[in-house]
mmCIF file of C-alpha atoms in Angstrom:
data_model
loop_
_atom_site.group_PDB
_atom_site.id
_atom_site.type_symbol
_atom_site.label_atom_id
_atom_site.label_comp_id
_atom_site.label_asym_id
_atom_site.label_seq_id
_atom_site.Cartn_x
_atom_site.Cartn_y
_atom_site.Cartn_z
ATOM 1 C CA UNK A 1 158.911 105.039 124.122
ATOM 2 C CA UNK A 2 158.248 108.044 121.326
ATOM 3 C CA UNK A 3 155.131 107.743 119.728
ATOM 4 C CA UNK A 4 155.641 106.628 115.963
ATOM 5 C CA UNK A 5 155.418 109.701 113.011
ATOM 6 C CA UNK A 6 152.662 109.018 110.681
ATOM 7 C CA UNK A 7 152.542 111.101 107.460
ATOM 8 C CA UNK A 8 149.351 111.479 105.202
ATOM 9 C CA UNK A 9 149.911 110.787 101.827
ATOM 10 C CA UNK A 10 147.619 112.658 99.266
ATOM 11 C CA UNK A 11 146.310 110.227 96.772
ATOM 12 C CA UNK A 12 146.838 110.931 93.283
ATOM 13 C CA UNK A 13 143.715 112.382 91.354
ATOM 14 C CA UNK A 14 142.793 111.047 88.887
ATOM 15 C CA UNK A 15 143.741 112.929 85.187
ATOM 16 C CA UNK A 16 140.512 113.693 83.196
ATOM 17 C CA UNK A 17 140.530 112.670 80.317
ATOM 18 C CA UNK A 18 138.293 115.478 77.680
ATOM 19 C CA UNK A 19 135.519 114.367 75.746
ATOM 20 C CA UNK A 20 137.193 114.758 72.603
ATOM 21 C CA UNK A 21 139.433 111.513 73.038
ATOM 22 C CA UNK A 22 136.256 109.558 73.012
ATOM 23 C CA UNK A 23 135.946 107.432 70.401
ATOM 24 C CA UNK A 24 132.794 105.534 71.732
ATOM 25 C CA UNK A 25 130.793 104.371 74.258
ATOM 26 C CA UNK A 26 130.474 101.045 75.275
ATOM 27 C CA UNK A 27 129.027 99.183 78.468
ATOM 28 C CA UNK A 28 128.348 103.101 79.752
ATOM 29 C CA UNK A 29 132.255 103.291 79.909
ATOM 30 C CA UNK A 30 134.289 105.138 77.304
ATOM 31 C CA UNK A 31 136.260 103.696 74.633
ATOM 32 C CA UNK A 32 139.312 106.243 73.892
ATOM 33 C CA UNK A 33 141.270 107.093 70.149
ATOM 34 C CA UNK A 34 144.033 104.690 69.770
ATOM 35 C CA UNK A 35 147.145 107.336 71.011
ATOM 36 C CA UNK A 36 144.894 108.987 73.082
ATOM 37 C CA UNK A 37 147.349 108.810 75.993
ATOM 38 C CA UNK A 38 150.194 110.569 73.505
ATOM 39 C CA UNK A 39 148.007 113.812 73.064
ATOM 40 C CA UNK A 40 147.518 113.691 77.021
ATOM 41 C CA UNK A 41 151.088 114.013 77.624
ATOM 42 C CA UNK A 42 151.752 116.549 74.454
ATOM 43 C CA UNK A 43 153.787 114.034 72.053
ATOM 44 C CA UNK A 44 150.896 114.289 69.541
ATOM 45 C CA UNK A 45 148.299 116.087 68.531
ATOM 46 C CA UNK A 46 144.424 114.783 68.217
ATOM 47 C CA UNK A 47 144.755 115.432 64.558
ATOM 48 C CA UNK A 48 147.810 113.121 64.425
ATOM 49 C CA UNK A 49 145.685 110.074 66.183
ATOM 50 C CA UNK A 50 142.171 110.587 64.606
ATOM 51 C CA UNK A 51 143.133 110.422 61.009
ATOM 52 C CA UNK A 52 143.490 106.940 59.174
ATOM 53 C CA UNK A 53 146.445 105.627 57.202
ATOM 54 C CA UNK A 54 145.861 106.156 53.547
ATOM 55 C CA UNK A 55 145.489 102.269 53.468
ATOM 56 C CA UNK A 56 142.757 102.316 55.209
ATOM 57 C CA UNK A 57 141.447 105.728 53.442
ATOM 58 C CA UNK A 58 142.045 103.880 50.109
ATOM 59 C CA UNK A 59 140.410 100.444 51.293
ATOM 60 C CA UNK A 60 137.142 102.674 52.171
ATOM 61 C CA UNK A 61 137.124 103.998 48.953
ATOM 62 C CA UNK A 62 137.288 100.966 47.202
ATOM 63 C CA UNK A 63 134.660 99.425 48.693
ATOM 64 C CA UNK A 64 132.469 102.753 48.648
ATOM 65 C CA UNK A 65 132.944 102.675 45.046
ATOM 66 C CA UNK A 66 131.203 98.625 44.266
ATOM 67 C CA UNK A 67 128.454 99.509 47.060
ATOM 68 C CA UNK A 68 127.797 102.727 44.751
ATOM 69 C CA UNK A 69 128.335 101.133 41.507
ATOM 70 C CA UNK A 70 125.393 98.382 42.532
ATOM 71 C CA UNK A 71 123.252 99.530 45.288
ATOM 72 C CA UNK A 72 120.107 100.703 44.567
ATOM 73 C CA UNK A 73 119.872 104.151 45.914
ATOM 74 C CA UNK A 74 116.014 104.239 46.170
ATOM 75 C CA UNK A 75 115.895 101.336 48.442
ATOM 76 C CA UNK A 76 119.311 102.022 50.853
ATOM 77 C CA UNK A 77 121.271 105.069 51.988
ATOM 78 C CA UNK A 78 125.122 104.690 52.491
ATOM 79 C CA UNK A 79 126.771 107.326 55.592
ATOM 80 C CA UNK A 80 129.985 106.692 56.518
ATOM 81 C CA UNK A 81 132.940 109.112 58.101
ATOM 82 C CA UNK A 82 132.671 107.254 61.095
ATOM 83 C CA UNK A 83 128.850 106.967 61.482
ATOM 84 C CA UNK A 84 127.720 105.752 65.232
ATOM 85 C CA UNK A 85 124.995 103.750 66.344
ATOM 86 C CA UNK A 86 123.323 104.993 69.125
ATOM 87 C CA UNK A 87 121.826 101.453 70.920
ATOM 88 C CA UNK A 88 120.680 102.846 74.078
ATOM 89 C CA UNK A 89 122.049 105.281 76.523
ATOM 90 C CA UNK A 90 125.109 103.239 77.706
ATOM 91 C CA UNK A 91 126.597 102.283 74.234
ATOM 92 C CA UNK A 92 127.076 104.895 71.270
ATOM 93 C CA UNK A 93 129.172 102.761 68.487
ATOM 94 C CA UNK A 94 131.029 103.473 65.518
ATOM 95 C CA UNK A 95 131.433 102.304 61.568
ATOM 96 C CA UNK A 96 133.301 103.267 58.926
ATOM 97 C CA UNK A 97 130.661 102.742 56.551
ATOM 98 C CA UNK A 98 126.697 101.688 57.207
ATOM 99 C CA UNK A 99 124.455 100.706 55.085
ATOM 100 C CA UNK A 100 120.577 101.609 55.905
ATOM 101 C CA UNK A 101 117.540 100.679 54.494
ATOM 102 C CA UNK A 102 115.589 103.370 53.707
ATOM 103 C CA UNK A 103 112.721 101.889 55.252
ATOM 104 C CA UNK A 104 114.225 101.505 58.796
ATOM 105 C CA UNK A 105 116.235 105.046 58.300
ATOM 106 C CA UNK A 106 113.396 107.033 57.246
ATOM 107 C CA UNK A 107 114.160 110.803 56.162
ATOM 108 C CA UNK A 108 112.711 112.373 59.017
ATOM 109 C CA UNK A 109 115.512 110.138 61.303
ATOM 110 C CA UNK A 110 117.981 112.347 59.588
ATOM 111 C CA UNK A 111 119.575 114.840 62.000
ATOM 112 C CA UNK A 112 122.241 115.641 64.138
ATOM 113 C CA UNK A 113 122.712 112.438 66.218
ATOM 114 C CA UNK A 114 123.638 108.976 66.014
ATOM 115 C CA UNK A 115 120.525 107.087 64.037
ATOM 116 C CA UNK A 116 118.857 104.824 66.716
ATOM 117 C CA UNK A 117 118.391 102.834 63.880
ATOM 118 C CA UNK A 118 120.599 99.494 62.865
ATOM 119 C CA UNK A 119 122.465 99.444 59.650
ATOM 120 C CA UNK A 120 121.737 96.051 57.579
ATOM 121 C CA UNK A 121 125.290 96.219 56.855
ATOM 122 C CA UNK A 122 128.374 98.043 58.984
ATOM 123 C CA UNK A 123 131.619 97.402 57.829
ATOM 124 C CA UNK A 124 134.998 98.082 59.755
ATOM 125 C CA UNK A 125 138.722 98.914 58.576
ATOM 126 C CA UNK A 126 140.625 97.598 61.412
ATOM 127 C CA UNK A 127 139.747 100.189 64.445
ATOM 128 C CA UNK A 128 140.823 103.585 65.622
ATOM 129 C CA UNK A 129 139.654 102.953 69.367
ATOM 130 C CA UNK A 130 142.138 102.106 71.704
ATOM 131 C CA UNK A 131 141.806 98.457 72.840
ATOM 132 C CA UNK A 132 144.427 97.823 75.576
ATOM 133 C CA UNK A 133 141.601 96.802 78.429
ATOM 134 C CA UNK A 134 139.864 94.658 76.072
ATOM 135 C CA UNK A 135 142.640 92.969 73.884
ATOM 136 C CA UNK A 136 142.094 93.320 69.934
ATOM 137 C CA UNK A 137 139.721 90.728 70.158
ATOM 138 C CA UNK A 138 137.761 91.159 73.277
ATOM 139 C CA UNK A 139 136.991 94.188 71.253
ATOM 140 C CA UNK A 140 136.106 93.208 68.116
ATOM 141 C CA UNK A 141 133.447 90.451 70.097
ATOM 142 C CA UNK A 142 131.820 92.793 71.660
ATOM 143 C CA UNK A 143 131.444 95.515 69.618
ATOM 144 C CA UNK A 144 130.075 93.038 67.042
ATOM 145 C CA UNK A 145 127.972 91.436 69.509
ATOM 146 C CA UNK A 146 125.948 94.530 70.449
ATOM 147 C CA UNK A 147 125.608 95.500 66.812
ATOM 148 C CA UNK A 148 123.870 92.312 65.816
ATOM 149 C CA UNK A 149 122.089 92.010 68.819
ATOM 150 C CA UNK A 150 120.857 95.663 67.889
ATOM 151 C CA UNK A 151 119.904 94.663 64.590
ATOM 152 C CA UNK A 152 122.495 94.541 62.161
ATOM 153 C CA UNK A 153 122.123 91.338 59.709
ATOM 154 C CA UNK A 154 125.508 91.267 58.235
ATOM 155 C CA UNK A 155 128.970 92.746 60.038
ATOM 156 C CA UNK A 156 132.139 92.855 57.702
ATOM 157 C CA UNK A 157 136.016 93.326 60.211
ATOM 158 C CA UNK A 158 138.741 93.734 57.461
ATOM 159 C CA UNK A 159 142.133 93.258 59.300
ATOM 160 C CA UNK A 160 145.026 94.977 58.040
ATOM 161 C CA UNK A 161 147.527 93.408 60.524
ATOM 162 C CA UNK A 162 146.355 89.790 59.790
ATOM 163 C CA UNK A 163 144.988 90.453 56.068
ATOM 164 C CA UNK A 164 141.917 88.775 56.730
ATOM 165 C CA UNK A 165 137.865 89.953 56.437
ATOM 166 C CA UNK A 166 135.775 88.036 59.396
ATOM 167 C CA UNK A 167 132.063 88.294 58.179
ATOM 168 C CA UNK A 168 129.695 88.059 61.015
ATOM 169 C CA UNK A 169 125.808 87.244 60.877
ATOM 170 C CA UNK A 170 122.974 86.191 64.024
ATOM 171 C CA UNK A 171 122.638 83.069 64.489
ATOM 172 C CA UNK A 172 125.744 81.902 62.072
ATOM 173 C CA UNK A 173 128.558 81.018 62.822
ATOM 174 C CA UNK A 174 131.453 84.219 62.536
ATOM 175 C CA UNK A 175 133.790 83.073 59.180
ATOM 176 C CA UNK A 176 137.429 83.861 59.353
ATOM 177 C CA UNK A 177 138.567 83.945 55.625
ATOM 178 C CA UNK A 178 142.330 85.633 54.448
ATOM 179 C CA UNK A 179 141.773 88.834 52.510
ATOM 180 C CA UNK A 180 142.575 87.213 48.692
ATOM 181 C CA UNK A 181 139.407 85.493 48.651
ATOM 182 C CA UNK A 182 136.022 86.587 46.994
ATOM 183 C CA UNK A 183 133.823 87.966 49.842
ATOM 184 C CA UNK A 184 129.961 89.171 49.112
ATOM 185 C CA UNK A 185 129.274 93.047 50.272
ATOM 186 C CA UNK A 186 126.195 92.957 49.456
ATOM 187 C CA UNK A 187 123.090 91.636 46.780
ATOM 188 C CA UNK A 188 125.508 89.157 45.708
ATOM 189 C CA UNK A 189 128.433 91.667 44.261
ATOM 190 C CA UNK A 190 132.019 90.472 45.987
ATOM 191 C CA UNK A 191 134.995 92.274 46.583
ATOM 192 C CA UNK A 192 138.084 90.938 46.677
ATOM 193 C CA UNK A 193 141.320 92.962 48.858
ATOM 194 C CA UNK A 194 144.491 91.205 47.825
ATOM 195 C CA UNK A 195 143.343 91.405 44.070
ATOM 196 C CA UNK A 196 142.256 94.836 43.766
ATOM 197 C CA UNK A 197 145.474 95.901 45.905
ATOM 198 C CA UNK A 198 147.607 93.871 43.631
ATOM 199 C CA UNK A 199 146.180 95.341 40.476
ATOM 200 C CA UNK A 200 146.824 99.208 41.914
ATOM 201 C CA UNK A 201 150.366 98.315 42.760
ATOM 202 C CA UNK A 202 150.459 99.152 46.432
ATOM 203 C CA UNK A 203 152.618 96.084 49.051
ATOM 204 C CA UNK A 204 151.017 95.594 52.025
ATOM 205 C CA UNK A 205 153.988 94.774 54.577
ATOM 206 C CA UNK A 206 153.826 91.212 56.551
#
């Protein structure tokens, strides 16, 4: 009887991904720019995945301009441009904008990494990181988890897709509210999405 053929197959390596797709670093394990997968195969560019709608652009500025209408700039300092938090040396996270306390961020933690510092306040426009291994959710839990466990006394998630602003403290429970309703940044001022987007004229699609 003839022996039986066998034929080696080669397993597939493994495409590396480059650094630049990282959007942060959670768990020790990266977290990759929403598209990334897109600029890997050559149907976009990183430029075309790292930028943010102009919604979210304009959102940011709205809320940039009540936090510098009220804050008090001796006491806090306000970074954003996607500012990371670097917790420890398995998770480096992101926020659109963070607000510090001056006393926690002191001037001689200013420099060219991540502050090891928490915000008191960190505040997220819907999210540029892809999220297909953790669902949207899964996500959002985490990420929050770590930054209040970290420190941070008062997390703000505005939703675009669901037009709603979760508000997230320790030891509170997380409150769900839709995006028309009076919600306190910070020292008691409010904001207030579906109002201020009415009044400018720009429809948000359902």
């Amino acid at each position: 009887m003839p022996t039986p053929v066998t034929t080696k197959t080669t397993p597939k390596r493994k495409r590396k991904i480059p650094d630049y797709l990282v959007y942060e670093v959670m768990d020790g394990k990266p977290i990759y720019y929403k598209g990334y997968q897109s600029v890997l195969n050559k149907t976009k560019t990183l430029e075309d995945i790292m930028g943010c709608s102009s919604l979210q652009a304009e959102l940011v500025s709205y809320l940039l301009r009540i936090i510098f209408r009220v804050f008090d700039e001796k006491k806090y300092r306000v970074l954003t441009n996607e500012i990371g938090s670097h917790i420890d040396i398995r998770n480096n996270l992101s926020n659109d904008i963070a607000i510090y306390d001056k006393a926690v961020l002191t001037a001689d933690k200013i420099n060219k990494k991540y502050p090891d510092v928490p915000p008191k306040i960190a505040i997220e426009i819907d999210t540029e990181a892809d999220t297909s291994e953790l669902t949207g959710f899964g996500y959002t839990y985490k990420k929050s988890k770590k930054l209040l466990d970290f420190g941070v006394e008062r997390i703000i998630w505005i939703m675009i897709g669901t037009k709603t602003v979760t508000v997230m403290e320790p030891n509170r429970d997380w409150q769900v509210r839709e995006w028309d309703t009076d919600i306190e940044l910070m020292d008691g001022h409010t904001f207030n999405i579906a109002r201020y987007l009415a009044e400018e004229g720009i429809v948000v699609d359902d």
